[in-house]
Amino acid sequence: MPTSVTRTVRASGGDYSTLSSWEAGEQANLVSLDQIREAVCYNDWPGGLSDDVVIDGWTTDATRYPRITVAEGHRHRGYPKSGFYIKKASSGTSSVLANGTGGAYARVEWLDVENASTVSGRHGIRSFSATGVLVTNCLSKTNGTGSSYAFAVQAAGCRLRTCLAHGSAVGVFASVADFEARAVVAAGCATGFSLSSSPTLKNCIGFNNTTHVTGGDAANSSNNAFTGGVGFGVASVTGITSASFVSSASNDFHLVAGATSLRGAGANLFSEGVTIDIDGDARPSSGAWDIGLDQYVASAPSSLNVAASNITSSGARATVTLVF
C-alpha cells in the first residue's frame, strides 16, 4: 500500500503558497518511493488563486501518483466561486495541465478553475499526452474563443467524473477513443461535448449549449439529458428546462424536488467507480440514479418546534412542528 505524503497550499502558513510551487517542489519517482503525493488547497484567496500548474516530471503508475485536492470545508458547493478556486488570465495554455509521461495517472479533485484569458486555445483542466488522468468533482470555465476547452482530454485512459463545464467555447473536448464522461454537465457553451468517434457519455446533461454533442458513440452512451429535442444515446431525456435546477442562471445544477424527468432516470454507475455526487453525497450502490452531477437529497427541516398542551398532573400532550 503506497504511503500518502500530504502538503498544504495556503496563502500563508502552509507548506506551499501556490500549486505550481508544490508541483515543482514535490516532483519525485513515486514508484520507487511507493508514495502518493498530494496537495491540499485551502480557500484563502478572496479573488481566487492566480496560478498555472503543469504536472510533469514525475514517475508514476496507476497506484502511485500526484493528487491535487481541496480540504473539506474549503471545497466548492457544486457551483462556481463557492469555495477554493483558481482564476488566471493564463500565461500557459492551461490553468491545470497534466503533461506527457511525467503527468500520467494524476488525480485532480474538487478544483474550481477559470482560465480568464480571452485568447483562443486557452484551457481550464487538460490532459495532454498524459495517460490515465482522473478528474472528479471539478468545475471549469474558459473565456477564450475558438479552440478553448473547459476540460480537454488528449491521451488514453482518462476519465471525467461528476464535473461542470460552463460558459466556454467547448465544454468537454476529447480526441481519444476510450474517453468516458460520467455525470458531467456542460452548460452555456458553444459546443457542450466535442468528441472523437468512440467516447461515451452516461448520465450527462447538456443545458443551453449551441450544440450539445459532436462525435461520440451514441450506441454505447445512455441516460443523457438535453435542452431541445435532440438526444444522444440510449434512454435520452430531452426538453429539460431550468425548472429542474436550483439556479441554472448561477450554474447551480443541483436538482429540485420537481425534477421528475431527471430524478431516477439515470444509469447506476457505481460499478464504474462513480460513488459520490458533486457534494460528496453517496450515490446508491443499487437502483436507478438521478441524471447529472447531483443525487437529489430532500432538505432537512430548518427548525423543530415542540409544544406541550393539556398539561395535567398525570401527563401532557406534545405537538411537534417541522418547519422547512
Short mmCIF file of C-alpha atoms in Angstrom, two decimals:
data_model
loop_
_atom_site.label_atom_id
_atom_site.label_comp_id
_atom_site.label_asym_id
_atom_site.label_seq_id
_atom_site.Cartn_x
_atom_site.Cartn_y
_atom_site.Cartn_z
CA MET A 1 0.00 0.00 0.00
CA PRO A 2 1.54 3.34 -1.04
CA THR A 3 2.26 5.91 1.65
CA SER A 4 0.47 9.26 1.29
CA VAL A 5 2.57 12.40 1.65
CA THR A 6 0.35 15.45 2.15
CA ARG A 7 1.32 19.11 1.78
CA THR A 8 -0.92 22.14 2.30
CA VAL A 9 -1.35 25.01 -0.17
CA ARG A 10 -2.35 28.23 1.60
CA ALA A 11 -1.90 31.95 1.15
CA SER A 12 0.24 31.92 4.29
CA GLY A 13 1.21 29.37 6.88
CA GLY A 14 1.02 26.37 4.58
CA ASP A 15 3.72 24.16 3.13
CA TYR A 16 3.39 25.99 -0.21
CA SER A 17 1.73 29.22 -1.29
CA THR A 18 0.86 28.12 -4.86
CA LEU A 19 0.06 24.86 -6.59
CA SER A 20 2.85 25.40 -9.09
CA SER A 21 5.42 25.66 -6.28
CA TRP A 22 4.05 22.44 -4.76
CA GLU A 23 4.39 20.69 -8.11
CA ALA A 24 7.97 21.87 -8.57
CA GLY A 25 8.95 21.08 -5.01
CA GLU A 26 7.39 17.62 -4.76
CA GLN A 27 8.34 16.04 -8.13
CA ALA A 28 9.76 12.59 -7.50
CA ASN A 29 9.88 8.97 -8.59
CA LEU A 30 6.73 7.90 -6.78
CA VAL A 31 7.04 4.30 -7.98
CA SER A 32 10.40 3.71 -6.31
CA LEU A 33 9.28 5.64 -3.22
CA ASP A 34 5.92 3.81 -3.19
CA GLN A 35 4.10 7.08 -2.49
CA ILE A 36 1.10 9.18 -3.39
CA ARG A 37 1.94 12.87 -3.01
CA GLU A 38 -1.00 15.21 -2.58
CA ALA A 39 -1.57 18.94 -2.44
CA VAL A 40 -4.47 20.01 -0.23
CA CYS A 41 -5.72 23.51 -1.10
CA TYR A 42 -7.48 25.97 1.22
CA ASN A 43 -9.89 28.77 0.35
CA ASP A 44 -7.53 31.56 1.43
CA TRP A 45 -7.70 33.79 -1.66
CA PRO A 46 -10.83 36.04 -1.80
CA GLY A 47 -10.29 36.66 -5.51
CA GLY A 48 -9.09 33.16 -6.29
CA LEU A 49 -5.56 31.79 -6.53
CA SER A 50 -3.79 33.20 -9.61
CA ASP A 51 -1.72 30.25 -10.78
CA ASP A 52 -0.89 27.88 -13.62
CA VAL A 53 0.22 24.38 -12.67
CA VAL A 54 1.85 21.90 -15.06
CA ILE A 55 2.05 18.35 -13.70
CA ASP A 56 5.15 16.90 -15.36
CA GLY A 57 8.48 15.37 -14.45
CA TRP A 58 7.06 12.70 -12.13
CA THR A 59 7.49 8.92 -12.35
CA THR A 60 4.10 7.36 -11.68
CA ASP A 61 1.86 4.37 -12.21
CA ALA A 62 -1.82 3.58 -11.63
CA THR A 63 -1.43 3.32 -7.84
CA ARG A 64 1.32 5.92 -7.17
CA TYR A 65 0.64 9.39 -8.49
CA PRO A 66 0.36 13.12 -7.68
CA ARG A 67 -3.03 14.23 -6.40
CA ILE A 68 -4.48 17.73 -6.16
CA THR A 69 -7.48 18.16 -3.90
CA VAL A 70 -9.20 20.70 -1.61
CA ALA A 71 -9.66 20.49 2.15
CA GLU A 72 -13.12 19.66 3.44
CA GLY A 73 -14.93 22.83 4.40
CA HIS A 74 -13.00 24.75 1.72
CA ARG A 75 -14.47 23.00 -1.33
CA HIS A 76 -16.94 24.45 -3.79
CA ARG A 77 -20.59 23.65 -3.12
CA GLY A 78 -21.33 22.42 -6.62
CA TYR A 79 -21.40 25.82 -8.30
CA PRO A 80 -18.67 28.34 -9.24
CA LYS A 81 -16.89 30.58 -6.75
CA SER A 82 -18.40 28.87 -3.72
CA GLY A 83 -15.09 27.64 -2.27
CA PHE A 84 -11.42 27.47 -3.25
CA TYR A 85 -10.93 28.42 -6.88
CA ILE A 86 -8.23 29.25 -9.39
CA LYS A 87 -8.65 32.27 -11.67
CA LYS A 88 -5.89 33.22 -14.05
CA ALA A 89 -5.50 35.09 -17.32
CA SER A 90 -3.25 32.20 -18.17
CA SER A 91 0.27 32.71 -19.41
CA GLY A 92 0.34 29.00 -20.29
CA THR A 93 -2.13 27.14 -22.42
CA SER A 94 -3.97 25.61 -19.45
CA SER A 95 -4.68 26.53 -15.84
CA VAL A 96 -4.12 22.91 -14.78
CA LEU A 97 -2.19 20.72 -17.22
CA ALA A 98 -1.11 17.09 -16.88
CA ASN A 99 1.61 16.82 -19.48
CA GLY A 100 3.31 13.80 -21.06
CA THR A 101 4.52 10.67 -19.27
CA GLY A 102 5.57 12.84 -16.33
CA GLY A 103 1.92 13.70 -15.65
CA ALA A 104 0.43 10.25 -16.16
CA TYR A 105 -2.17 8.97 -13.69
CA ALA A 106 -2.51 12.33 -11.93
CA ARG A 107 -5.64 12.85 -9.84
CA VAL A 108 -7.39 16.23 -9.85
CA GLU A 109 -10.30 16.66 -7.45
CA TRP A 110 -12.60 19.42 -6.18
CA LEU A 111 -10.98 22.22 -8.18
CA ASP A 112 -12.95 25.20 -9.48
CA VAL A 113 -10.98 26.68 -12.37
CA GLU A 114 -11.49 29.74 -14.55
CA ASN A 115 -8.99 30.50 -17.29
CA ALA A 116 -9.81 34.16 -17.82
CA SER A 117 -7.63 34.65 -20.91
CA THR A 118 -9.58 35.86 -23.94
CA VAL A 119 -7.07 34.25 -26.33
CA SER A 120 -8.19 31.22 -28.33
CA GLY A 121 -6.51 28.00 -27.25
CA ARG A 122 -6.51 28.70 -23.51
CA HIS A 123 -7.97 25.85 -21.46
CA GLY A 124 -9.13 25.01 -17.96
CA ILE A 125 -8.16 21.46 -16.91
CA ARG A 126 -6.31 19.48 -19.56
CA SER A 127 -4.56 16.15 -20.02
CA PHE A 128 -2.11 16.46 -22.91
CA SER A 129 -0.45 13.11 -23.71
CA ALA A 130 -0.69 12.18 -20.00
CA THR A 131 -2.41 8.81 -19.80
CA GLY A 132 -4.72 7.59 -17.05
CA VAL A 133 -5.62 11.00 -15.61
CA LEU A 134 -8.75 11.07 -13.45
CA VAL A 135 -10.65 14.35 -12.92
CA THR A 136 -13.52 14.27 -10.42
CA ASN A 137 -15.87 16.81 -8.80
CA CYS A 138 -14.31 19.74 -10.66
CA LEU A 139 -15.78 22.91 -12.21
CA SER A 140 -14.14 24.62 -15.17
CA LYS A 141 -14.66 27.63 -17.43
CA THR A 142 -12.70 29.38 -20.16
CA ASN A 143 -13.24 32.89 -21.52
CA GLY A 144 -11.44 32.28 -24.80
CA THR A 145 -12.95 31.70 -28.20
CA GLY A 146 -12.47 29.02 -30.84
CA SER A 147 -10.46 26.08 -29.51
CA SER A 148 -10.71 26.94 -25.80
CA TYR A 149 -11.78 23.95 -23.70
CA ALA A 150 -13.06 23.86 -20.13
CA PHE A 151 -11.88 20.23 -19.98
CA ALA A 152 -9.57 18.70 -22.59
CA VAL A 153 -8.52 15.05 -22.88
CA GLN A 154 -5.86 14.15 -25.42
CA ALA A 155 -4.45 10.89 -24.02
CA ALA A 156 -5.71 7.35 -23.47
CA GLY A 157 -7.29 6.06 -20.29
CA CYS A 158 -8.51 9.43 -18.98
CA ARG A 159 -11.84 9.85 -17.23
CA LEU A 160 -14.09 12.74 -16.26
CA ARG A 161 -16.48 12.19 -13.37
CA THR A 162 -19.14 14.42 -11.77
CA CYS A 163 -17.97 17.74 -13.22
CA LEU A 164 -19.37 21.01 -14.57
CA ALA A 165 -18.13 22.74 -17.73
CA HIS A 166 -19.74 26.13 -18.20
CA GLY A 167 -19.62 29.30 -20.27
CA SER A 168 -16.89 28.07 -22.63
CA ALA A 169 -16.25 27.77 -26.34
CA VAL A 170 -16.12 23.98 -25.78
CA GLY A 171 -17.17 22.38 -22.52
CA VAL A 172 -15.55 18.96 -22.89
CA PHE A 173 -13.09 18.13 -25.67
CA ALA A 174 -11.80 14.58 -26.16
CA SER A 175 -9.70 13.42 -29.09
CA VAL A 176 -9.10 9.84 -27.90
CA ALA A 177 -11.29 6.80 -28.44
CA ASP A 178 -11.54 5.42 -24.90
CA PHE A 179 -12.58 8.61 -23.10
CA GLU A 180 -15.57 8.39 -20.78
CA ALA A 181 -17.63 11.19 -19.22
CA ARG A 182 -19.93 10.23 -16.37
CA ALA A 183 -22.41 12.55 -14.60
CA VAL A 184 -20.95 15.64 -16.30
CA VAL A 185 -22.92 18.83 -17.03
CA ALA A 186 -21.95 21.09 -19.94
CA ALA A 187 -23.88 24.37 -19.82
CA GLY A 188 -23.88 27.60 -21.79
CA CYS A 189 -21.13 26.53 -24.18
CA ALA A 190 -20.89 26.91 -27.94
CA THR A 191 -20.29 23.13 -28.04
CA GLY A 192 -21.02 21.09 -24.94
CA PHE A 193 -19.15 17.88 -25.80
CA SER A 194 -16.73 17.77 -28.75
CA LEU A 195 -15.65 14.13 -29.11
CA SER A 196 -13.85 11.79 -31.47
CA SER A 197 -15.90 8.92 -32.85
CA SER A 198 -15.79 6.47 -29.92
CA PRO A 199 -16.10 8.22 -26.50
CA THR A 200 -19.18 7.52 -24.40
CA LEU A 201 -21.38 9.69 -22.21
CA LYS A 202 -23.58 8.43 -19.39
CA ASN A 203 -25.82 10.43 -17.06
CA CYS A 204 -24.58 13.66 -18.64
CA ILE A 205 -26.54 16.89 -19.17
CA GLY A 206 -26.29 19.40 -21.99
CA PHE A 207 -28.01 22.63 -20.96
CA ASN A 208 -28.42 25.62 -23.28
CA ASN A 209 -25.38 24.86 -25.43
CA THR A 210 -25.50 25.99 -29.06
CA THR A 211 -24.60 22.39 -29.99
CA HIS A 212 -24.74 19.71 -27.31
CA VAL A 213 -22.65 16.87 -28.78
CA THR A 214 -20.46 16.36 -31.81
CA GLY A 215 -18.92 12.92 -32.46
CA GLY A 216 -19.09 10.24 -29.79
CA ASP A 217 -20.53 6.72 -29.65
CA ALA A 218 -24.28 7.09 -29.31
CA ALA A 219 -24.89 3.32 -29.39
CA ASN A 220 -22.97 2.80 -26.13
CA SER A 221 -23.92 6.08 -24.46
CA SER A 222 -27.01 6.26 -22.29
CA ASN A 223 -29.24 8.19 -19.91
CA ASN A 224 -28.20 11.67 -21.00
CA ALA A 225 -30.46 14.73 -20.87
CA PHE A 226 -30.58 17.86 -23.02
CA THR A 227 -32.44 21.07 -23.61
CA GLY A 228 -34.12 20.98 -27.02
CA GLY A 229 -35.49 17.98 -28.85
CA VAL A 230 -32.34 16.11 -29.90
CA GLY A 231 -30.91 13.43 -27.60
CA PHE A 232 -27.72 11.36 -27.61
CA GLY A 233 -27.56 7.67 -26.83
CA VAL A 234 -29.98 5.18 -25.36
CA ALA A 235 -32.71 6.34 -22.96
CA SER A 236 -32.12 10.04 -23.62
CA VAL A 237 -34.23 12.70 -21.93
CA THR A 238 -34.95 15.81 -24.00
CA GLY A 239 -36.64 19.13 -23.42
CA ILE A 240 -35.33 19.73 -19.90
CA THR A 241 -35.74 23.28 -18.59
CA SER A 242 -34.34 25.49 -15.85
CA ALA A 243 -37.24 24.41 -13.63
CA SER A 244 -35.32 21.20 -12.85
CA PHE A 245 -32.44 23.05 -11.20
CA VAL A 246 -31.82 25.25 -8.19
CA SER A 247 -30.47 28.08 -10.38
CA SER A 248 -29.19 27.39 -13.88
CA ALA A 249 -28.54 31.14 -14.24
CA SER A 250 -25.94 30.81 -11.47
CA ASN A 251 -24.67 27.47 -12.81
CA ASP A 252 -26.14 25.69 -9.82
CA PHE A 253 -27.33 22.39 -11.29
CA HIS A 254 -28.47 20.76 -8.08
CA LEU A 255 -31.81 19.11 -8.71
CA VAL A 256 -35.06 20.32 -7.19
CA ALA A 257 -37.85 18.10 -5.90
CA GLY A 258 -39.86 18.67 -9.06
CA ALA A 259 -37.14 17.50 -11.46
CA THR A 260 -39.15 14.39 -12.26
CA SER A 261 -37.67 13.86 -15.73
CA LEU A 262 -34.16 13.59 -14.22
CA ARG A 263 -34.70 12.02 -10.82
CA GLY A 264 -34.47 8.23 -11.03
CA ALA A 265 -33.83 8.37 -14.78
CA GLY A 266 -30.08 7.71 -14.70
CA ALA A 267 -27.95 4.60 -15.07
CA ASN A 268 -26.35 3.19 -11.94
CA LEU A 269 -22.61 3.77 -12.38
CA PHE A 270 -21.43 2.51 -9.00
CA SER A 271 -19.61 -0.44 -10.58
CA GLU A 272 -17.76 2.03 -12.86
CA GLY A 273 -16.19 3.74 -9.87
CA VAL A 274 -18.58 6.69 -9.56
CA THR A 275 -19.71 6.63 -5.94
CA ILE A 276 -20.43 10.24 -4.89
CA ASP A 277 -22.16 13.29 -6.32
CA ILE A 278 -20.93 16.89 -6.63
CA ASP A 279 -21.46 17.48 -2.88
CA GLY A 280 -19.77 14.26 -1.82
CA ASP A 281 -23.15 12.67 -1.06
CA ALA A 282 -23.10 8.89 -1.55
CA ARG A 283 -24.65 7.52 -4.72
CA PRO A 284 -26.69 4.35 -4.17
CA SER A 285 -24.95 1.06 -4.99
CA SER A 286 -28.19 -0.36 -6.41
CA GLY A 287 -31.23 1.06 -8.17
CA ALA A 288 -31.58 3.94 -10.60
CA TRP A 289 -29.64 7.18 -10.17
CA ASP A 290 -30.53 10.77 -10.91
CA ILE A 291 -29.11 12.20 -14.14
CA GLY A 292 -26.45 14.87 -13.80
CA LEU A 293 -23.88 15.83 -11.19
CA ASP A 294 -26.31 15.84 -8.25
CA GLN A 295 -28.09 13.00 -6.48
CA TYR A 296 -31.19 14.69 -5.08
CA VAL A 297 -31.43 14.68 -1.29
CA ALA A 298 -34.52 16.12 0.38
CA SER A 299 -33.78 19.12 2.59
CA ALA A 300 -33.79 18.60 6.32
CA PRO A 301 -36.23 20.72 8.35
CA SER A 302 -34.85 24.16 9.17
CA SER A 303 -36.30 24.11 12.67
CA LEU A 304 -38.08 21.84 15.10
CA ASN A 305 -40.74 23.23 17.42
CA VAL A 306 -42.08 21.20 20.31
CA ALA A 307 -45.02 22.49 22.34
CA ALA A 308 -46.91 20.94 25.22
CA SER A 309 -50.64 21.36 25.89
CA ASN A 310 -53.35 19.85 28.09
CA ILE A 311 -50.85 19.69 30.94
CA THR A 312 -52.23 17.84 33.96
CA SER A 313 -50.77 16.08 36.96
CA SER A 314 -50.83 12.81 35.02
CA GLY A 315 -49.20 13.98 31.77
CA ALA A 316 -49.33 16.28 28.77
CA ARG A 317 -49.94 16.19 25.01
CA ALA A 318 -46.90 17.12 22.91
CA THR A 319 -47.14 18.81 19.50
CA VAL A 320 -44.19 18.63 17.10
CA THR A 321 -43.95 21.05 14.16
CA LEU A 322 -41.33 20.68 11.41
CA VAL A 323 -40.53 23.87 9.52
CA PHE A 324 -38.92 23.55 6.06
#
